[in-house]
C-alpha positions as MATLAB code, in Angstrom:
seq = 'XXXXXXXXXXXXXXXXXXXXXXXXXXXXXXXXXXXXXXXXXXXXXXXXXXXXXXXXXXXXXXXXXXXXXXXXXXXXXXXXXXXXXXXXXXXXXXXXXXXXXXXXXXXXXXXXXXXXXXXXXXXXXXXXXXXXXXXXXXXXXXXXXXXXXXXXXXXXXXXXXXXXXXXXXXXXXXXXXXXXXXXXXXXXXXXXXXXXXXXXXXXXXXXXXXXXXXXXXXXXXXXXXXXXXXXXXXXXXXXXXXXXXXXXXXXXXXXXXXXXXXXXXXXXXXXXXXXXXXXXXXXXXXXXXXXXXXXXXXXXXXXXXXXXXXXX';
ca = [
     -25.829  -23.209  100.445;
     -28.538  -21.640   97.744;
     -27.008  -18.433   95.660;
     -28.264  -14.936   97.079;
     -30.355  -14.175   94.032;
     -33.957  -12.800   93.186;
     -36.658  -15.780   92.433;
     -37.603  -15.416   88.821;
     -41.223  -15.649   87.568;
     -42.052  -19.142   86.248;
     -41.479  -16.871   82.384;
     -38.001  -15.930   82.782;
     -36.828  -18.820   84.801;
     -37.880  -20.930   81.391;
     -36.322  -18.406   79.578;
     -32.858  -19.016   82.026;
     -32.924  -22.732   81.529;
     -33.754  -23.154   78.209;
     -32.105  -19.927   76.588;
     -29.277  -19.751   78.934;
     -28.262  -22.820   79.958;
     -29.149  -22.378   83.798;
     -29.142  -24.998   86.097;
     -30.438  -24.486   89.849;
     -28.331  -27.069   91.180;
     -24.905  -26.172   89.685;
     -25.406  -22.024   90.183;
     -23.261  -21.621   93.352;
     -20.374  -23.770   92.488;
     -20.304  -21.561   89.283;
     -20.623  -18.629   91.162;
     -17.901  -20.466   93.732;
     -15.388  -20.710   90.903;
     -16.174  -17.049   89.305;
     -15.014  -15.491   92.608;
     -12.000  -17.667   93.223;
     -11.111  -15.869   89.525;
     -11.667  -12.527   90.612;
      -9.815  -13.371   94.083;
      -6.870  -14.935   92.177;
      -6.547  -11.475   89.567;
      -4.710   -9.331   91.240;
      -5.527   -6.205   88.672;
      -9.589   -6.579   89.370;
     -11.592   -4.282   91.964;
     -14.512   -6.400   91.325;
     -17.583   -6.584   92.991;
     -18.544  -10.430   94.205;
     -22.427  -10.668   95.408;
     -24.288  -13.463   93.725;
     -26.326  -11.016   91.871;
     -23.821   -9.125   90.636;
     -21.747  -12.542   89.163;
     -24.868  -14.141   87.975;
     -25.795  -11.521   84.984;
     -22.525  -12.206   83.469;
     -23.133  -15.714   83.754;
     -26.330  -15.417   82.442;
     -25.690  -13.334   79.574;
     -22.756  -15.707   78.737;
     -25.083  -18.867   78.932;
     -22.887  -20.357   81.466;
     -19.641  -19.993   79.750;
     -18.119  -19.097   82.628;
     -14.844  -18.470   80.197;
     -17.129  -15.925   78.425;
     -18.497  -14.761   81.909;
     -15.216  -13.777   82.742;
     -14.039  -11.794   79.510;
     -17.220  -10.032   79.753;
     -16.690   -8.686   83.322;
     -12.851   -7.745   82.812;
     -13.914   -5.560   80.050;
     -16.955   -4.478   82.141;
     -14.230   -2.560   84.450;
     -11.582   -2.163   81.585;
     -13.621    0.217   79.429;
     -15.139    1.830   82.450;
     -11.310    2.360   83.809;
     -10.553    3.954   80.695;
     -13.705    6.117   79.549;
     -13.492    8.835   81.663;
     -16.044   10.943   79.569;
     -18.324    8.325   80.130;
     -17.504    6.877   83.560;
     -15.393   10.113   85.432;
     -17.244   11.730   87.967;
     -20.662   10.186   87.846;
     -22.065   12.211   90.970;
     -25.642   13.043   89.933;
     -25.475   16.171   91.177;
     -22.189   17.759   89.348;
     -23.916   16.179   86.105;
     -26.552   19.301   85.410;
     -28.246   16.097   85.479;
     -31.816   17.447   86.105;
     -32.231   19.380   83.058;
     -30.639   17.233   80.968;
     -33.099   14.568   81.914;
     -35.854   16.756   81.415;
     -35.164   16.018   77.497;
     -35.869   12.228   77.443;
     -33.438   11.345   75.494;
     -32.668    7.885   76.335;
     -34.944    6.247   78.544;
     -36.320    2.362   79.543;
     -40.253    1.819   78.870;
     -41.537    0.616   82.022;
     -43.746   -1.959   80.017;
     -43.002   -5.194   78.467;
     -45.805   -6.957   76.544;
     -45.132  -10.311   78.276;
     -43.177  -11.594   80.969;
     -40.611  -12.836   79.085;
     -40.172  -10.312   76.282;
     -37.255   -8.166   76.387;
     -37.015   -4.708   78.102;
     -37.500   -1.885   75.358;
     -34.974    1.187   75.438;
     -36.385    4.131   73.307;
     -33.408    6.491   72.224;
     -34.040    9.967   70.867;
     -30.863   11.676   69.772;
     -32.774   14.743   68.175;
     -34.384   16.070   71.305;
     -31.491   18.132   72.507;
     -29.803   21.401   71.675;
     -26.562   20.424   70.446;
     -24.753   23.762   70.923;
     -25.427   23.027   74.617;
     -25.449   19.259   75.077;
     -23.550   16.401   73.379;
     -23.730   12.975   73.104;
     -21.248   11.906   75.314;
     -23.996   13.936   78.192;
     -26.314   11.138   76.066;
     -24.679    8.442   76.992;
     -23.188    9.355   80.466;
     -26.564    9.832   81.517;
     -27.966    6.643   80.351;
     -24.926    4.430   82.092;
     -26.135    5.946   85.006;
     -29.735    4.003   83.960;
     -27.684    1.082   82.718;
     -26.600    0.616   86.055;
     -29.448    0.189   87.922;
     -30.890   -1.732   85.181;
     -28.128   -4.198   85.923;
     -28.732   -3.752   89.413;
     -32.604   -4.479   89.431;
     -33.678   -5.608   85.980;
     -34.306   -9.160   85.743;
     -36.307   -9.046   83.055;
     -33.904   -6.845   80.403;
     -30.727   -9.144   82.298;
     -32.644  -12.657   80.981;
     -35.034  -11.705   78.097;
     -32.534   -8.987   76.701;
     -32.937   -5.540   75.325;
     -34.446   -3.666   71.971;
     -33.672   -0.480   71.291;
     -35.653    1.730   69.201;
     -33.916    4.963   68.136;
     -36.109    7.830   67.289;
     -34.238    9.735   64.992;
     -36.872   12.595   64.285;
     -35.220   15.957   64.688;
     -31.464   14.896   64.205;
     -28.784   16.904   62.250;
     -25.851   16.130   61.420;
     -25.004   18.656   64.449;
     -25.980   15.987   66.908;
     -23.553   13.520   65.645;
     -20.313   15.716   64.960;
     -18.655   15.447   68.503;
     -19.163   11.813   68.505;
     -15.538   10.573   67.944;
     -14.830    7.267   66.254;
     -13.407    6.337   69.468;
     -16.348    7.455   71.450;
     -18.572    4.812   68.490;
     -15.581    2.349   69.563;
     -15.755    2.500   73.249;
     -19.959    2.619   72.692;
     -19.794   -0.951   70.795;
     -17.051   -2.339   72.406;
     -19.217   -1.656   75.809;
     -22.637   -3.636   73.915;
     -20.707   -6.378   72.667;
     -18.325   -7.075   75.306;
     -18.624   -5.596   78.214;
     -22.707   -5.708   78.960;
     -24.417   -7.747   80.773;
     -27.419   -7.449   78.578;
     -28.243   -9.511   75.876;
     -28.999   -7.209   72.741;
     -31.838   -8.407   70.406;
     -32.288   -6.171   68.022;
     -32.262   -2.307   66.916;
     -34.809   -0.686   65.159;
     -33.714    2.966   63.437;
     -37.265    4.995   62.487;
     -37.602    8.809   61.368;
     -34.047    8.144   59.568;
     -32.875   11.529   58.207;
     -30.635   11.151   54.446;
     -27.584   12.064   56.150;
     -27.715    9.136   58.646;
     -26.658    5.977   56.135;
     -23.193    7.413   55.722;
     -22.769    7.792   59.517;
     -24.041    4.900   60.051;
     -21.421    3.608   57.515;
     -18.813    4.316   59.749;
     -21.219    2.738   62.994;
     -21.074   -0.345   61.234;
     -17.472   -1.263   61.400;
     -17.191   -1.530   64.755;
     -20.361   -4.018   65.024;
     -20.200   -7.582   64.786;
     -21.706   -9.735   62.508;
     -24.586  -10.922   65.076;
     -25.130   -7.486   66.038;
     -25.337   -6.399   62.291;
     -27.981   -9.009   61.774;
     -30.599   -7.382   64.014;
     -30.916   -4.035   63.403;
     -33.777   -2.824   61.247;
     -34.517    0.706   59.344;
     -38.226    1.326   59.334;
     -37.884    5.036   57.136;
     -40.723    6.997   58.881;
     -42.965    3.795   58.781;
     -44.438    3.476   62.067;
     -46.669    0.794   61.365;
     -43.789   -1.812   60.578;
     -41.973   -1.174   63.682;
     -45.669   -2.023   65.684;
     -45.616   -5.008   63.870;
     -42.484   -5.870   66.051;
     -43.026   -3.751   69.022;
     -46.555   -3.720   70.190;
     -47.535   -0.195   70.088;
     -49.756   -0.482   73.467;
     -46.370   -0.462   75.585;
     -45.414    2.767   74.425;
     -45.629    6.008   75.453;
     -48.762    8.234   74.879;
     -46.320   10.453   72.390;
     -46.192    7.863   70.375;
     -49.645    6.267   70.356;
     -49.532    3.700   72.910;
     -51.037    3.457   76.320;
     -47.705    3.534   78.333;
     -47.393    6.675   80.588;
     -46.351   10.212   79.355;
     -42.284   10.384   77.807;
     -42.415   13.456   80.989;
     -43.755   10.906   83.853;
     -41.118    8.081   82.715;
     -38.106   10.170   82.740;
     -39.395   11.647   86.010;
     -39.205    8.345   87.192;
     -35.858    7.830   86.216;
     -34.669   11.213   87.441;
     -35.717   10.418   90.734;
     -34.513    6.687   90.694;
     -31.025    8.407   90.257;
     -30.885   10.994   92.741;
     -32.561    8.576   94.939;
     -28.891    6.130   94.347;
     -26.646    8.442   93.969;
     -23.885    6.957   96.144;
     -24.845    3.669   94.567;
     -23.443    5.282   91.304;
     -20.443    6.551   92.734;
     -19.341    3.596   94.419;
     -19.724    1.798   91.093;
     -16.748    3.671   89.597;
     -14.702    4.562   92.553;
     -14.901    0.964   94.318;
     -14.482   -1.319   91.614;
     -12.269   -0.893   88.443;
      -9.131   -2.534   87.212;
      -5.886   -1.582   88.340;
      -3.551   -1.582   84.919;
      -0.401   -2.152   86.555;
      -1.087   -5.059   88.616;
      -3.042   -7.016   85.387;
      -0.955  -10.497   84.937;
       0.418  -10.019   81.062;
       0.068   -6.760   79.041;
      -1.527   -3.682   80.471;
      -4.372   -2.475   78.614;
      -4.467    1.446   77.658;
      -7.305    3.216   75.869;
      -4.664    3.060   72.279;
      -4.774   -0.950   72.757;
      -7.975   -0.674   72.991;
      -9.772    1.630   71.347;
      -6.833    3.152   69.133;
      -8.597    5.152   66.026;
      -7.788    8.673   65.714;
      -9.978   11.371   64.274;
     -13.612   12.585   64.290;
     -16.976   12.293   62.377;
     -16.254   16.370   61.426;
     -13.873   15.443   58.818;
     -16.417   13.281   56.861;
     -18.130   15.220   53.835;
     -21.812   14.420   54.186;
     -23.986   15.894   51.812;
];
């Protein structure tokens, strides 16, 4: 029996079998022996679709060791994030005008079919006596998850993030708990199904390096390795990022920043039950888990808050 999956264009399907170690003819016993996991773990509300499975395969290159870490934290962090994951019904979120501020959003063009999907980030374009960054990043998981749910392209060719810092204070970043960073990194290096390949910082304000100071010791090495600080130089970051694919605000010839988040907006509304289901059918159960229960102080256990820093 063939896996229930989405044909790939002849560019990522090179990209699956030479990157990530995909072979057509050994995909459903894999995916065979990744449910029989699931169905044997008695703590794991898991979905089991092909589609589902095989981006945790594929990010893992067919580890299916890996594949399985990967989606036990997927559902462990989302158990115990409840700022991030609790109550994710679009419209309890004051969802529609926070969207309305762009502030983290997919560009709907790549500049090949294989290059990665390009997530532009701009933490600056809120009021932060009204908004915070946890309304950031709760938004964005709601992306994320259709992403994963539709995205061949960012699940096989990866991600790139560019973050936009033009217009942050040090206001934006203050409610951002270390264990808010935690649960952010631990969720990017552990728990995605995305492959990150690199992040590029521009319009960095002074105040940022020692924030980012702290950032840093939650990342791993390979993570450390690809991100990139381009000052307020534009021009180096096209020399990575074609500057076509982006949006008119920022030179390209992608659509407006307004039309794209529009998009998105609607995309959301549009699954809304989708979203739910995603948090209140499938999680981990902490006190049927074979072995130690995890809790968010296993976990993520650092105490205090980017406030008591001294930043000049």
């Amino acid at each position: 029996m063939a896996p229930n999956i989405r044909e790939l264009s002849p560019a990522l399907e090179k990209i699956a079998r030479e990157e990530l170690n995909e072979d057509p003819t050994q995909i459903q016993q894999i995916l065979d022996q990744f449910r029989e996991w699931i169905r044997k773990s008695p703590h794991l509300r898991a979905r089991t679709d092909d589609q589902f499975l095989i981006s945790f395969l594929r990010c893992s290159k067919y580890s299916l060791e890996k594949a399985k870490q990967k989606l036990d934290m997927f559902y462990t962090i989302r158990e115990h994030s409840p700022e991030f994951f609790g109550d994710r019904d679009p419209d309890k979120m004051n969802l529609r005008e926070f969207m309305k501020i762009s502030s983290m959003i997919p560009i709907p063009t790549t500049w090949s079919e294989g290059s990665p999907r390009v997530i532009l980030a701009r933490p600056g374009g809120y009021d932060p006596d009204k908004f915070k960054m946890e309304d950031v990043m709760k938004s964005f998981l709601l992306i994320n998850d259709l992403l994963h749910e539709e995205d061949d392209q960012m699940i096989i060719a990866g991600q790139i993030n560019i973050v936009d810092l033009k217009g942050a204070t040090l206001a934006h970043f203050t409610s951002f708990t270390p264990q808010h960073m935690k649960k952010m990194t631990m969720m990017m290096q552990d728990a995605s199904p995305f492959r990150l390949k690199a992040i590029h910082y521009v319009n960095v304000p002074s105040f940022f390096e020692k924030f980012f100071n702290i950032i840093r010791q939650f990342l791993n090495e390979k993570i450390r390795s690809r991100i990139y600080f381009h000052g307020n130089d534009f021009e180096s970051l096209f020399k990575v990022i074609p500057k076509h694919i982006l949006p008119k605000e920022y030179g390209g010839d992608g659509d407006s920043m307004d039309n794209i988040t529009t998009y998105w907006e609607n995309k959301i509304f549009a699954n809304r039950q989708f979203l739910i289901d995603q948090t209140t059918k499938y999680g981990v159960d902490e006190k049927k888990r074979i072995g130690r229960p995890k809790n968010p102080e296993s976990l993520f256990g650092i105490d205090g808050t980017f406030r008591k820093l001294e930043i000049d």
